[in-house]
PDB file of C-alpha atoms in Angstrom:
ATOM      1  CA  MET V 178      -3.877   4.671  17.147  1.00 64.00           C
ATOM      2  CA  GLY V 179      -2.538   1.104  16.182  1.00 79.00           C
ATOM      3  CA  GLY V 180      -3.332  -2.256  14.824  1.00 89.00           C
ATOM      4  CA  VAL V 181      -1.756  -5.298  14.405  1.00 91.00           C
ATOM      5  CA  VAL V 182      -0.329  -6.934  11.139  1.00 92.00           C
ATOM      6  CA  THR V 183      -2.898  -9.527   9.629  1.00 90.00           C
ATOM      7  CA  ALA V 184      -0.549 -11.367   6.924  1.00 90.00           C
ATOM      8  CA  VAL V 185       2.681 -10.329   4.838  1.00 93.00           C
ATOM      9  CA  SER V 186       2.939 -11.568   1.371  1.00 92.00           C
ATOM     10  CA  ARG V 187       5.190 -10.967  -1.820  1.00 95.00           C
ATOM     11  CA  SER V 188       5.632 -12.300  -5.264  1.00 93.00           C
ATOM     12  CA  ALA V 189       8.892 -12.447  -7.476  1.00 94.00           C
ATOM     13  CA  GLY V 190       6.617 -12.168 -10.142  1.00 92.00           C
ATOM     14  CA  HIS V 191       3.980  -9.534 -11.588  1.00 86.00           C
ATOM     15  CA  THR V 192       0.995 -11.860 -10.087  1.00 82.00           C
ATOM     16  CA  LEU V 193      -2.432 -10.573  -9.194  1.00 76.00           C
ATOM     17  CA  ILE V 194      -2.366 -12.526  -5.874  1.00 81.00           C
ATOM     18  CA  LYS V 195       0.557 -12.488  -3.692  1.00 90.00           C
ATOM     19  CA  PRO V 196       1.248 -15.780  -1.214  1.00 92.00           C
ATOM     20  CA  ASN V 197       1.290 -15.137   2.635  1.00 93.00           C
ATOM     21  CA  GLY V 198       4.450 -15.763   4.219  1.00 94.00           C
ATOM     22  CA  ASP V 199       5.585 -15.913   7.849  1.00 97.00           C
ATOM     23  CA  ILE V 200       8.067 -12.738   7.546  1.00 96.00           C
ATOM     24  CA  ILE V 201       8.864 -10.019   4.896  1.00 96.00           C
ATOM     25  CA  ARG V 202      11.818  -7.686   4.852  1.00 97.00           C
ATOM     26  CA  LEU V 203      11.169  -4.221   3.979  1.00 96.00           C
ATOM     27  CA  LEU V 204      14.081  -2.265   2.514  1.00 97.00           C
ATOM     28  CA  ALA V 205      14.116   1.354   3.066  1.00 97.00           C
ATOM     29  CA  GLY V 206      13.206   3.227  -0.271  1.00 96.00           C
ATOM     30  CA  ARG V 207      12.689   0.309  -2.183  1.00 96.00           C
ATOM     31  CA  GLY V 208       9.493  -2.234  -0.759  1.00 94.00           C
ATOM     32  CA  VAL V 209       9.389  -5.432   0.041  1.00 95.00           C
ATOM     33  CA  GLU V 210      12.644  -7.618  -0.490  1.00 97.00           C
ATOM     34  CA  GLY V 211      12.127 -10.018  -3.275  1.00 96.00           C
ATOM     35  CA  ASP V 212       8.831  -8.416  -4.458  1.00 94.00           C
ATOM     36  CA  ALA V 213       8.627  -7.556  -8.001  1.00 92.00           C
ATOM     37  CA  HIS V 214       7.158  -3.844  -7.268  1.00 90.00           C
ATOM     38  CA  SER V 215      10.173  -3.122  -5.213  1.00 93.00           C
ATOM     39  CA  GLY V 216      12.459  -0.305  -6.366  1.00 92.00           C
ATOM     40  CA  ALA V 217      13.201   3.355  -6.219  1.00 93.00           C
ATOM     41  CA  THR V 218      11.086   3.857  -9.375  1.00 92.00           C
ATOM     42  CA  VAL V 219       7.488   2.715 -10.548  1.00 88.00           C
ATOM     43  CA  LYS V 220       7.102  -1.001 -10.914  1.00 87.00           C
ATOM     44  CA  HIS V 221       3.827  -1.437 -11.933  1.00 81.00           C
ATOM     45  CA  ARG V 222       3.838  -2.185 -15.671  1.00 80.00           C
ATOM     46  CA  SER V 223       0.937   0.243 -16.604  1.00 81.00           C
ATOM     47  CA  ARG V 224       3.000   3.155 -14.919  1.00 84.00           C
ATOM     48  CA  VAL V 225       6.210   1.920 -16.231  1.00 87.00           C
ATOM     49  CA  ALA V 226       4.822   2.214 -19.740  1.00 89.00           C
ATOM     50  CA  ARG V 227       4.098   5.894 -19.241  1.00 91.00           C
ATOM     51  CA  ASP V 228       6.993   6.891 -17.515  1.00 93.00           C
ATOM     52  CA  PRO V 229       9.700   4.394 -15.826  1.00 91.00           C
ATOM     53  CA  SER V 230      11.423   7.086 -14.083  1.00 93.00           C
ATOM     54  CA  GLN V 231       8.477   8.059 -11.630  1.00 91.00           C
ATOM     55  CA  PRO V 232       9.432   7.554  -8.200  1.00 91.00           C
ATOM     56  CA  ASN V 233       7.539   4.289  -6.916  1.00 88.00           C
ATOM     57  CA  LEU V 234       5.296   5.601  -4.365  1.00 85.00           C
ATOM     58  CA  ARG V 235       3.484   2.338  -4.363  1.00 80.00           C
ATOM     59  CA  GLN V 236       6.228   0.179  -2.524  1.00 78.00           C
ATOM     60  CA  VAL V 237       3.798  -1.284   0.227  1.00 82.00           C
ATOM     61  CA  HIS V 238       0.236  -2.271  -0.139  1.00 73.00           C
ATOM     62  CA  LEU V 239      -1.729  -1.842   2.871  1.00 75.00           C
ATOM     63  CA  THR V 240      -5.334  -3.331   3.437  1.00 76.00           C
ATOM     64  CA  ARG V 241      -6.306  -4.041   7.156  1.00 68.00           C
ATOM     65  CA  GLY V 242      -5.856  -3.234  10.825  1.00 71.00           C
ATOM     66  CA  VAL V 243      -6.162   0.453  10.911  1.00 86.00           C
ATOM     67  CA  ASP V 244      -8.704   2.494   9.482  1.00 89.00           C
ATOM     68  CA  LEU V 245      -6.395   3.192   6.679  1.00 87.00           C
ATOM     69  CA  LEU V 246      -8.672   5.009   4.628  1.00 88.00           C
ATOM     70  CA  GLY V 247      -9.120   7.375   7.100  1.00 91.00           C
ATOM     71  CA  LEU V 248      -5.194   8.117   7.318  1.00 94.00           C
ATOM     72  CA  PRO V 249      -3.801  11.335   5.700  1.00 97.00           C
ATOM     73  CA  ILE V 250      -1.235  11.678   3.325  1.00 97.00           C
ATOM     74  CA  GLY V 251       2.493  11.485   5.400  1.00 98.00           C
ATOM     75  CA  ALA V 252       1.018   9.399   8.350  1.00 97.00           C
ATOM     76  CA  ARG V 253       3.595   7.027   9.494  1.00 97.00           C
ATOM     77  CA  LEU V 254       3.356   3.592  10.448  1.00 96.00           C
ATOM     78  CA  ARG V 255       5.656   1.656  12.596  1.00 97.00           C
ATOM     79  CA  LEU V 256       5.495  -1.990  11.776  1.00 95.00           C
ATOM     80  CA  GLY V 257       7.262  -4.320  14.323  1.00 92.00           C
ATOM     81  CA  ASP V 258      10.077  -3.197  15.777  1.00 94.00           C
ATOM     82  CA  MET V 259      12.288  -1.367  13.242  1.00 96.00           C
ATOM     83  CA  ALA V 260      10.125  -0.680  10.060  1.00 97.00           C
ATOM     84  CA  ILE V 261       8.497   2.307   8.905  1.00 98.00           C
ATOM     85  CA  VAL V 262       6.254   3.022   6.237  1.00 97.00           C
ATOM     86  CA  GLU V 263       4.702   6.623   5.059  1.00 97.00           C
ATOM     87  CA  VAL V 264       1.472   6.801   3.359  1.00 96.00           C
ATOM     88  CA  THR V 265       1.574   8.156  -0.056  1.00 94.00           C
ATOM     89  CA  GLY V 266      -1.993   7.736  -0.928  1.00 92.00           C
ATOM     90  CA  LEU V 267      -4.842   5.433  -2.141  1.00 89.00           C
ATOM     91  CA  ARG V 268      -4.552   2.298  -4.218  1.00 81.00           C
ATOM     92  CA  ASN V 269      -6.634   2.496  -7.628  1.00 75.00           C
ATOM     93  CA  PRO V 270      -8.260  -0.501  -7.945  1.00 71.00           C
ATOM     94  CA  CYS V 271      -7.796  -2.278 -11.352  1.00 73.00           C
ATOM     95  CA  ALA V 272     -10.106  -4.086 -13.579  1.00 74.00           C
ATOM     96  CA  GLN V 273      -7.938  -7.205 -13.192  1.00 75.00           C
ATOM     97  CA  LEU V 274      -9.639  -7.998  -9.854  1.00 76.00           C
ATOM     98  CA  ASP V 275     -12.555  -9.195 -11.888  1.00 76.00           C
ATOM     99  CA  ARG V 276     -10.207 -12.110 -12.829  1.00 80.00           C
ATOM    100  CA  ILE V 277      -9.954 -13.306  -9.253  1.00 79.00           C
ATOM    101  CA  GLN V 278     -13.842 -13.046  -8.630  1.00 83.00           C
ATOM    102  CA  PRO V 279     -16.449 -11.228 -11.035  1.00 89.00           C
ATOM    103  CA  GLY V 280     -17.520  -8.252  -9.398  1.00 86.00           C
ATOM    104  CA  LEU V 281     -14.514  -7.632  -7.210  1.00 80.00           C
ATOM    105  CA  MET V 282     -13.609  -4.467  -8.712  1.00 79.00           C
ATOM    106  CA  GLY V 283     -16.913  -3.092  -8.231  1.00 81.00           C
ATOM    107  CA  ALA V 284     -16.913  -4.001  -4.824  1.00 80.00           C
ATOM    108  CA  THR V 285     -13.993  -1.657  -4.163  1.00 77.00           C
ATOM    109  CA  LEU V 286     -15.693   1.414  -5.361  1.00 80.00           C
ATOM    110  CA  GLU V 287     -18.551   3.311  -4.073  1.00 84.00           C
ATOM    111  CA  ARG V 288     -19.910   6.566  -4.719  1.00 89.00           C
ATOM    112  CA  ALA V 289     -20.205   9.384  -1.889  1.00 86.00           C
ATOM    113  CA  GLN V 290     -22.942  11.560  -1.289  1.00 92.00           C
ATOM    114  CA  ASP V 291     -21.622  14.382  -3.566  1.00 93.00           C
ATOM    115  CA  GLY V 292     -21.137  11.707  -6.276  1.00 90.00           C
ATOM    116  CA  SER V 293     -17.307  11.406  -5.829  1.00 86.00           C
ATOM    117  CA  LEU V 294     -15.626   8.204  -6.249  1.00 80.00           C
ATOM    118  CA  VAL V 295     -14.519   6.463  -2.977  1.00 81.00           C
ATOM    119  CA  ARG V 296     -11.834   3.696  -3.347  1.00 79.00           C
ATOM    120  CA  LYS V 297     -11.774   1.070  -0.833  1.00 76.00           C
ATOM    121  CA  ALA V 298      -8.867  -0.958  -2.313  1.00 77.00           C
ATOM    122  CA  GLY V 299      -6.104  -0.177   0.462  1.00 81.00           C
ATOM    123  CA  ILE V 300      -3.719   2.450   0.464  1.00 87.00           C
ATOM    124  CA  MET V 301       0.266   2.522  -0.473  1.00 89.00           C
ATOM    125  CA  ALA V 302       3.068   3.759   1.392  1.00 93.00           C
ATOM    126  CA  VAL V 303       7.178   4.004   1.027  1.00 95.00           C
ATOM    127  CA  VAL V 304       9.391   2.446   3.229  1.00 96.00           C
ATOM    128  CA  LEU V 305      11.521   5.010   5.242  1.00 98.00           C
ATOM    129  CA  ALA V 306      13.162   2.729   7.447  1.00 98.00           C
ATOM    130  CA  GLY V 307      13.488  -1.329   7.051  1.00 98.00           C
ATOM    131  CA  GLY V 308      13.100  -4.052   9.312  1.00 98.00           C
ATOM    132  CA  ASP V 309      11.425  -7.679   9.238  1.00 97.00           C
ATOM    133  CA  VAL V 310       7.658  -7.494   9.597  1.00 96.00           C
ATOM    134  CA  ARG V 311       5.555 -10.780  10.618  1.00 95.00           C
ATOM    135  CA  PRO V 312       1.688 -11.482  11.005  1.00 93.00           C
ATOM    136  CA  GLY V 313       0.933 -10.226  14.663  1.00 92.00           C
ATOM    137  CA  ASP V 314       3.559  -7.413  14.993  1.00 94.00           C
ATOM    138  CA  PRO V 315       1.882  -4.231  16.316  1.00 94.00           C
ATOM    139  CA  ILE V 316       1.397  -1.049  13.948  1.00 94.00           C
ATOM    140  CA  ARG V 317       1.584   2.370  15.643  1.00 95.00           C
ATOM    141  CA  VAL V 318      -0.011   5.157  13.527  1.00 95.00           C
ATOM    142  CA  GLU V 319       2.072   8.579  13.907  1.00 97.00           C
ATOM    143  CA  LEU V 320       0.007  11.583  12.431  1.00 97.00           C
ATOM    144  CA  PRO V 321       1.744  14.460  10.463  1.00 97.00           C
ATOM    145  CA  PRO V 322       1.171  17.957  11.604  1.00 96.00           C
ATOM    146  CA  GLU V 323      -2.091  19.601  10.712  1.00 97.00           C
ATOM    147  CA  PRO V 324      -3.209  20.449   8.250  1.00 97.00           C
ATOM    148  CA  HIS V 325      -3.704  17.078   7.185  1.00 97.00           C
ATOM    149  CA  ARG V 326      -3.954  16.218   3.476  1.00 96.00           C
ATOM    150  CA  PRO V 327      -6.656  13.578   2.236  1.00 93.00           C
ATOM    151  CA  LEU V 328      -5.715  10.561   0.450  1.00 91.00           C
ATOM    152  CA  ALA V 329      -5.663  10.527  -3.362  1.00 90.00           C
ATOM    153  CA  PRO V 330      -4.809   7.728  -6.032  1.00 88.00           C
ATOM    154  CA  VAL V 331      -1.269   7.199  -6.540  1.00 86.00           C
TER     155      VAL V 331
END
């Protein structure tokens, strides 16, 4: 299984939209160098307000290139030559998405046949091995041993 990095983004501020760049550097245990959400403990404001000592399971937000929603917790993605991230769970969409475009949050959610909520806003990961990542870099997927645990919001 594999894919290709389509874009890399970062923002030093807590912004809703992060500008794309030519390269990002992933730092083991921290996330994207120079990004407001980089760190060993949570950086998302709502989570900091609840408990700032929680581990940061949302260091890297992944959105395309691989069947991300089909990956299990613990899947590892090798990005480019050196970086490795481990999938921690689903990104929980936020009402702030409607500031970008009305109805956008609703577009990231749907109901399964059993009535359960399906989140389609991407997945989150932590950085196991750092390295530079660029658009066009290959993504190689390594699945954890079975039984696989399905993704849940983090």
